[in-house]
Amino acid sequence: MSTDSSHNGLDASKNDQNTLEPASKLPYTFTNDFHFLPIPKRLRYHPGRPFHCGLALNIYFSLAVTFVVGNLFYCQPLLIELAKSFNVTYNEVSRIPTLLQAGYAAGLLLICPLGDLVRRRPLLLLLVFLSSSFTIGLAVTSSHVMFEALCFFVAAVSVIPPILLSLAVDLTPENRHATVISIILSGVMFGVLLVRVIAGVITEFSTWRVVYYIAAGLQFLVSLGLYVTLPDIPCKNSGLTYRDILWSMAKLSVTEPLLIQSSLINILSSACFSNFWVTLTFLLGGSPYNYSTLDIGLFGLTGLFGFAMGPLLGRAIDFVVPWYASFLSTIGLMVSQTIQVGAGGIHIAAVIVSIMGSDVFKQMQQISLMTSVLSISASARTRLNALLVFSMFVGQVIGTPIGTAVFVKYGWRAGAALSIGWYGLQMVLLIIRGPQCKRFTWFGWEGGAGSLIKKLTTDKDGTDRCGQGIEKGVVEEHSTNRRTGDMPESANTLSKR
């Protein structure tokens, strides 16, 4: 079942591409951010000199998101110390992680869409500066209520990773998208692991406030690094309003079959992942293992294997149709969880193998899903990414309480079997929409199974389309741009319907 693409104006049409204007009519180069902060000349946009996003810049982007994503997790090993410092109960201090998650979800829905509306360089610089400033507030406040409020706002402006990832994809040729995505996602994973260790170690020898002072300092360094490395490229949809962007985001969530398929898979996969890690604590803390809290915490370091494998998996996915990578990774997740069902409560080796398999194949699945979704529309990549990441939060909300309830009532084997059922449902969602379906086809195997290896299309001059980098994308996005006053104005690439 398919619908005509004319009903959804989320991409420039073929007519737009056939009426490209000369570079001289593209938006002019900005020389300042915020009207006063000079942009280094080598980072200013020039239509005849596309910016090259190499490995070194991708690695720095990964490092940047490592320290920004930590804002969501610094508090987790500090909750007991925070309760003592603010003289509140454990029940009251437990609201802090919830507020952080709520703030990040709000940022995904309300701030991330700006990445498709305004220039992303000043947006990212502003968000990192605000995040750093709010973090200083966390370090100095003596009020529990103020700490909670600041946590919400810190999390809301910490949505740098999805915006930075979409920018990195725009600056990279199509045949390198999965590699770029994998490098930045590895930075996110490394940040989740690293900040918990940092916070725990610092608090052991000092106070929890030092953790937030260091976090603020690291983020100010990130903002300085972004200032000297982040290229300035034109906004994609300056002809739209903020209201239009939010409305188009709502439309995307119900009109794009590939996005909906990937988001549903992501919800179930995140539910499995959170179920696995939460119930693993109960399993290792009880019979027959009876491990200490420190011993259980060290099992999180096995996630470094998935972090190390991320870029290798991304480069491999660049050569295959992402659907097949999603299919293979889902099978791998099912096998890993089957090992946990069979022997997770019997021998620790089974637990270690299951952890490593879950981390690697979860990373592979996430890269392949994101690669697929970001290919839907170049002009809506930040919104698409925000919706996909938001689905992860929905999955975590579902997986943690349900998985815990099943584990407590029926034991470790039933808890692991629940995840196998969810992985099976993911497989069904994949199979009902094949790898060759057109953009607006909802179900079926239109075009058959196709080839496992990704094929490159060529232009009339024989050049590989996926080897042209940012320049062609910029031209397409601004195919009907007009210079008006001091601000560039682009065509409405998203339908205002």
XYZ file of C-alpha atoms in Angstrom:
497
model
C 0.000 0.000 0.000
C 1.506 3.335 -1.021
C 0.586 6.981 -1.238
C 1.590 9.543 -3.814
C 4.588 11.620 -2.838
C 2.783 14.740 -3.971
C 0.791 14.625 -0.747
C 3.849 15.302 1.361
C 6.154 18.204 0.463
C 9.123 17.248 2.603
C 11.780 17.257 -0.152
C 12.680 19.453 -3.041
C 10.964 18.149 -6.129
C 12.599 17.180 -9.367
C 11.437 20.477 -10.817
C 13.376 22.273 -8.079
C 16.504 20.354 -8.999
C 16.091 21.207 -12.664
C 15.898 24.942 -11.961
C 19.008 25.372 -9.838
C 20.206 28.932 -9.579
C 23.818 29.996 -9.894
C 25.958 30.129 -6.775
C 25.895 33.914 -6.788
C 22.222 33.867 -5.843
C 22.730 31.561 -2.877
C 22.698 33.149 0.617
C 25.692 35.332 1.239
C 28.367 34.414 3.750
C 27.829 35.412 7.353
C 30.870 36.959 9.000
C 29.605 37.059 12.598
C 27.658 34.913 15.018
C 25.115 36.793 17.148
C 26.108 39.979 15.231
C 29.280 40.451 17.297
C 31.294 37.196 17.431
C 33.559 36.880 14.354
C 33.465 33.606 12.460
C 36.968 32.383 11.499
C 37.388 32.949 7.758
C 38.168 29.321 6.986
C 34.821 28.295 8.552
C 32.609 30.747 6.662
C 30.246 29.351 4.060
C 31.184 29.747 0.432
C 29.103 28.032 -2.291
C 32.141 27.389 -4.457
C 34.243 25.937 -1.660
C 32.356 23.193 0.195
C 33.645 22.383 3.650
C 35.255 18.966 4.043
C 34.335 17.064 7.205
C 37.239 14.683 7.763
C 37.924 12.005 10.346
C 39.622 14.415 12.769
C 36.582 16.705 12.860
C 34.231 13.742 13.299
C 36.312 12.520 16.237
C 36.158 15.980 17.819
C 32.368 16.026 17.376
C 32.293 12.642 19.118
C 34.405 14.007 21.973
C 32.138 17.052 22.263
C 28.964 14.993 22.649
C 30.767 12.776 25.204
C 30.938 15.628 27.693
C 27.568 17.145 26.811
C 25.561 13.926 27.167
C 27.105 13.511 30.621
C 24.691 16.153 31.905
C 22.003 13.458 31.960
C 24.027 10.990 34.016
C 26.313 12.839 36.450
C 23.645 12.701 39.124
C 23.111 8.924 39.125
C 26.039 7.940 41.400
C 25.517 11.145 43.428
C 21.913 10.673 44.550
C 22.758 9.582 48.092
C 25.154 12.516 48.550
C 22.585 14.916 47.092
C 19.923 13.654 49.513
C 22.268 14.271 52.457
C 23.369 17.699 51.207
C 19.839 18.985 50.579
C 18.430 17.148 53.608
C 15.707 15.406 51.610
C 14.474 11.828 51.413
C 15.575 9.291 48.808
C 12.107 9.470 47.341
C 12.434 13.229 46.825
C 15.937 13.070 45.365
C 14.842 10.328 42.961
C 12.861 12.990 41.069
C 16.123 14.422 39.729
C 16.807 11.685 37.108
C 13.155 11.869 36.061
C 13.365 15.641 35.559
C 16.551 15.232 33.534
C 14.856 12.756 31.217
C 11.784 14.980 30.949
C 13.938 18.009 30.153
C 15.827 16.156 27.434
C 12.574 14.918 25.902
C 11.249 18.496 25.878
C 14.451 19.669 24.219
C 14.156 16.999 21.536
C 10.640 18.117 20.635
C 10.969 21.892 21.062
C 14.641 22.843 20.552
C 16.017 20.227 18.142
C 13.660 21.293 15.304
C 15.463 24.644 15.268
C 18.351 22.801 13.626
C 16.252 22.695 10.455
C 15.195 26.331 10.756
C 18.236 28.415 11.732
C 21.986 28.265 11.145
C 23.320 25.430 13.256
C 26.692 26.942 14.139
C 25.305 29.755 16.334
C 22.551 27.445 17.619
C 25.079 24.870 18.830
C 27.376 27.505 20.338
C 24.437 29.013 22.222
C 23.206 25.655 23.518
C 26.631 24.627 24.821
C 27.075 28.030 26.488
C 23.673 27.768 28.184
C 24.368 24.207 29.257
C 27.685 25.249 30.799
C 26.106 28.215 32.575
C 23.233 26.179 34.015
C 25.736 23.565 35.200
C 27.522 26.241 37.251
C 24.152 26.901 38.859
C 23.932 23.221 39.817
C 27.323 23.468 41.502
C 26.508 26.520 43.640
C 22.825 26.222 44.560
C 21.832 25.243 48.087
C 18.151 24.761 47.262
C 16.829 21.340 46.302
C 13.959 22.894 44.341
C 16.344 25.141 42.410
C 18.602 22.159 41.732
C 15.647 20.265 40.267
C 14.615 23.217 38.098
C 18.162 23.698 36.810
C 18.408 19.966 36.027
C 15.373 20.276 33.767
C 16.832 23.252 31.884
C 20.325 21.734 31.650
C 18.827 18.617 30.071
C 16.619 20.637 27.718
C 19.595 22.495 26.219
C 21.770 19.356 26.137
C 20.239 18.233 22.840
C 23.498 19.045 21.068
C 24.170 15.439 19.898
C 21.159 15.113 17.521
C 21.781 18.563 16.009
C 25.523 18.018 15.664
C 24.964 14.583 14.141
C 22.635 15.932 11.450
C 25.173 18.650 10.638
C 27.979 16.093 10.349
C 25.841 13.996 7.993
C 25.147 17.069 5.831
C 28.885 17.713 5.569
C 29.688 14.139 4.552
C 29.201 12.221 1.284
C 26.350 9.732 1.282
C 28.703 6.757 1.197
C 30.135 7.823 4.563
C 26.929 8.580 6.469
C 26.910 5.403 8.564
C 30.562 5.924 9.506
C 29.879 9.461 10.711
C 26.799 8.357 12.631
C 28.706 5.505 14.286
C 31.570 7.759 15.423
C 29.214 10.262 17.066
C 27.035 7.548 18.618
C 30.198 5.980 20.040
C 30.900 9.314 21.693
C 27.440 9.263 23.248
C 27.958 5.716 24.549
C 31.405 6.555 25.886
C 29.982 9.603 27.635
C 27.332 7.522 29.386
C 30.023 5.161 30.712
C 32.688 7.766 31.456
C 30.714 10.357 33.412
C 29.394 7.814 35.891
C 32.920 6.710 36.671
C 34.183 10.299 36.887
C 31.348 11.361 39.188
C 31.813 8.358 41.475
C 35.585 8.745 41.772
C 35.510 12.516 42.366
C 32.790 12.218 45.006
C 34.830 9.543 46.784
C 37.608 12.077 47.431
C 35.748 15.397 47.339
C 32.194 16.790 47.269
C 29.514 16.377 44.626
C 29.760 20.091 43.795
C 33.250 19.560 42.355
C 31.707 17.170 39.811
C 29.521 19.936 38.418
C 32.316 22.526 38.464
C 34.439 20.166 36.363
C 31.465 19.400 34.099
C 30.908 23.117 33.504
C 34.580 23.668 32.739
C 34.647 20.787 30.265
C 31.602 22.168 28.478
C 33.128 25.626 28.205
C 36.151 23.960 26.600
C 33.786 22.143 24.224
C 32.191 25.464 23.250
C 35.631 26.943 22.571
C 36.526 23.914 20.457
C 33.304 24.186 18.486
C 33.960 27.873 17.867
C 37.249 27.086 16.093
C 36.096 23.905 14.292
C 32.383 24.199 13.504
C 31.722 25.244 9.897
C 28.954 27.687 9.081
C 26.479 26.492 6.461
C 23.185 28.136 5.508
C 19.936 27.352 7.246
C 17.823 24.894 5.322
C 14.281 26.187 5.702
C 14.478 29.882 6.562
C 11.247 30.472 4.660
C 9.405 28.597 7.410
C 8.377 29.731 10.867
C 8.932 27.906 14.138
C 5.280 26.950 14.118
C 5.653 25.506 10.618
C 8.648 23.449 11.751
C 6.784 22.003 14.739
C 3.766 21.220 12.581
C 5.940 19.530 9.965
C 7.538 17.483 12.729
C 4.107 16.258 13.776
C 3.375 15.422 10.125
C 6.616 13.499 9.810
C 5.667 11.302 12.752
C 2.495 10.058 11.036
C 3.202 10.278 7.289
C 6.646 8.728 6.818
C 6.461 4.900 6.708
C 10.221 4.368 7.135
C 10.379 6.719 10.128
C 7.404 5.030 11.775
C 8.809 1.556 11.140
C 12.226 2.547 12.540
C 10.710 4.332 15.547
C 8.569 1.336 16.499
C 11.613 -0.931 16.236
C 13.601 1.589 18.277
C 10.950 1.672 21.009
C 10.998 -2.110 21.355
C 14.792 -2.304 21.147
C 15.240 0.357 23.843
C 12.684 -1.440 26.016
C 14.760 -4.619 25.680
C 17.982 -2.780 26.416
C 16.690 -1.052 29.550
C 15.019 -4.276 30.712
C 18.322 -6.132 30.322
C 20.486 -3.651 32.233
C 18.035 -2.924 35.045
C 17.273 -6.578 35.782
C 20.955 -7.469 35.410
C 21.594 -5.564 38.641
C 19.048 -7.732 40.446
C 20.455 -10.912 38.896
C 24.078 -10.221 39.833
C 23.190 -8.966 43.300
C 21.295 -12.138 44.191
C 21.962 -15.851 44.230
C 24.101 -17.501 42.863
C 26.410 -14.509 42.243
C 25.848 -12.195 45.242
C 28.141 -9.525 43.781
C 28.796 -6.198 45.499
C 27.638 -2.883 44.057
C 31.191 -2.157 42.896
C 31.441 -5.516 41.143
C 28.102 -4.943 39.418
C 29.195 -1.475 38.331
C 32.321 -2.863 36.694
C 30.157 -4.915 34.353
C 29.198 -1.636 32.717
C 32.778 -1.365 31.429
C 32.047 -4.243 29.054
C 30.108 -1.594 27.106
C 33.509 -0.287 25.974
C 33.615 -3.208 23.549
C 30.504 -1.893 21.813
C 32.024 1.607 21.846
C 35.190 0.336 20.150
C 33.271 -1.631 17.537
C 30.957 1.254 16.592
C 33.091 2.926 13.878
C 33.948 -0.450 12.325
C 30.280 -1.379 12.179
C 29.426 2.009 10.694
C 31.974 1.638 7.919
C 30.603 -1.812 7.086
C 27.029 -0.480 6.994
C 28.122 2.153 4.457
C 28.519 -0.648 1.926
C 25.195 -2.428 2.472
C 21.514 -1.545 2.320
C 20.707 -0.426 5.920
C 17.632 -2.698 6.075
C 19.864 -5.773 5.938
C 22.112 -4.404 8.683
C 19.006 -3.881 10.852
C 17.885 -7.432 10.077
C 21.264 -8.948 10.956
C 21.624 -6.909 14.150
C 18.148 -7.912 15.336
C 19.031 -11.581 14.830
C 22.246 -10.975 16.805
C 20.280 -9.388 19.636
C 17.908 -12.358 19.735
C 20.848 -14.798 19.896
C 22.516 -12.780 22.688
C 19.313 -12.754 24.686
C 18.774 -16.474 24.080
C 22.141 -17.112 25.755
C 20.919 -15.061 28.697
C 17.694 -17.075 28.904
C 19.575 -20.359 28.768
C 22.399 -19.738 31.228
C 22.318 -16.158 32.531
C 21.465 -17.279 36.056
C 23.801 -20.277 35.975
C 27.244 -19.159 34.821
C 28.793 -15.693 34.706
C 30.407 -16.398 31.312
C 26.940 -16.472 29.750
C 26.214 -13.061 31.242
C 29.438 -11.569 29.850
C 28.823 -12.969 26.367
C 25.243 -11.692 26.458
C 26.379 -8.208 27.546
C 28.973 -7.925 24.794
C 26.596 -9.238 22.137
C 23.800 -6.918 23.246
C 26.089 -3.862 23.175
C 27.573 -4.575 19.756
C 24.339 -5.513 17.995
C 22.386 -2.706 19.659
C 24.984 -0.277 18.333
C 24.734 -1.848 14.871
C 20.948 -1.656 14.892
C 20.964 1.961 16.021
C 23.438 3.000 13.299
C 21.485 1.242 10.544
C 18.114 2.653 11.643
C 19.500 6.167 11.898
C 21.204 5.899 8.509
C 17.890 4.883 6.946
C 15.844 7.591 8.625
C 18.269 10.445 7.874
C 18.125 9.521 4.183
C 14.413 10.382 4.008
C 14.855 14.136 3.643
C 18.009 16.241 3.742
C 15.971 19.317 4.690
C 14.424 17.624 7.747
C 17.326 15.607 9.158
C 17.395 17.253 12.580
C 13.663 16.696 13.085
C 13.884 13.124 11.856
C 16.778 12.427 14.200
C 14.971 14.055 17.129
C 11.904 11.873 16.577
C 14.020 8.726 16.378
C 15.905 9.587 19.573
C 12.611 10.444 21.280
C 11.374 6.937 20.482
C 14.335 5.612 22.491
C 13.070 7.426 25.566
C 9.613 5.969 25.070
C 11.173 2.503 24.957
C 13.108 3.093 28.169
C 9.951 4.226 29.936
C 8.220 1.026 28.824
C 11.056 -1.441 29.361
C 12.190 -0.547 32.869
C 8.924 -1.001 34.842
C 7.599 -3.942 32.812
C 10.924 -5.774 32.851
C 11.343 -5.201 36.583
C 7.818 -6.452 37.325
C 8.341 -9.635 35.290
C 11.737 -10.280 36.897
C 10.430 -9.819 40.441
C 7.371 -12.009 39.904
C 8.699 -14.746 37.612
C 12.511 -14.654 37.862
C 15.508 -13.936 35.651
C 14.648 -16.399 32.909
C 11.175 -14.948 32.330
C 12.625 -11.431 32.310
C 15.109 -12.393 29.597
C 12.430 -14.266 27.640
C 10.334 -11.096 27.604
C 13.101 -9.378 25.643
C 13.215 -12.238 23.147
C 9.503 -11.696 22.525
C 10.102 -8.000 21.932
C 12.979 -8.771 19.547
C 10.681 -11.137 17.669
C 8.172 -8.338 17.257
C 10.945 -6.120 15.877
C 11.664 -8.781 13.282
C 7.994 -8.764 12.254
C 8.072 -4.976 11.877
C 11.135 -5.250 9.655
C 9.754 -7.994 7.451
C 6.389 -6.366 6.736
C 8.184 -3.548 4.911
C 11.034 -4.706 2.689
C 14.353 -3.056 1.821
C 13.377 -1.777 -1.636
C 10.067 -0.082 -0.795
C 9.565 3.429 -2.130
C 9.350 6.315 0.287
C 5.575 6.354 0.753
C 4.952 2.611 0.613
C 3.621 1.406 3.961
C 3.676 -2.385 3.618
C 4.999 -5.075 1.308
C 8.120 -5.983 -0.624
C 7.839 -3.551 -3.484
C 10.891 -4.047 -5.693
C 11.691 -7.425 -4.142
C 14.616 -8.210 -1.889
C 17.090 -6.345 -4.064
C 20.838 -6.518 -3.492
C 22.564 -6.675 -0.134
C 25.290 -4.329 -1.376
C 24.365 -0.666 -1.743
C 24.439 0.558 -5.323
C 25.634 4.021 -6.310
C 23.717 6.090 -8.809
C 25.566 8.289 -11.240
C 24.853 11.663 -12.750
C 25.097 12.411 -16.463
C 28.762 13.246 -16.103
C 29.397 9.802 -14.652
C 30.166 11.035 -11.129
C 28.931 8.973 -8.196
C 26.080 10.859 -6.581
C 27.108 9.810 -3.098
C 30.608 11.137 -3.574
C 29.758 14.805 -4.012
C 29.610 15.841 -0.360
C 27.813 18.889 0.909
C 27.867 21.096 -2.146
C 25.108 19.435 -4.115
C 22.951 19.173 -1.001
C 23.378 22.850 -0.260
C 22.483 23.808 -3.810
C 19.359 21.650 -3.729
C 18.282 23.002 -0.363
C 18.663 26.580 -1.595
C 17.538 26.098 -5.157
C 15.079 29.000 -4.966
C 16.784 31.171 -2.352
C 16.547 34.937 -2.495
C 18.640 37.505 -0.738
C 16.430 39.876 1.202
C 17.900 42.565 3.435
C 20.493 41.251 5.875
C 19.108 37.738 6.223
C 19.072 34.871 3.724
C 15.689 33.503 2.862
C 15.260 30.036 1.396
C 12.400 28.433 -0.408
C 9.803 26.594 1.560
C 11.157 23.085 1.130
C 8.584 21.720 3.541
C 4.962 22.020 2.566
C 2.910 24.375 4.700
C -0.115 22.210 4.246
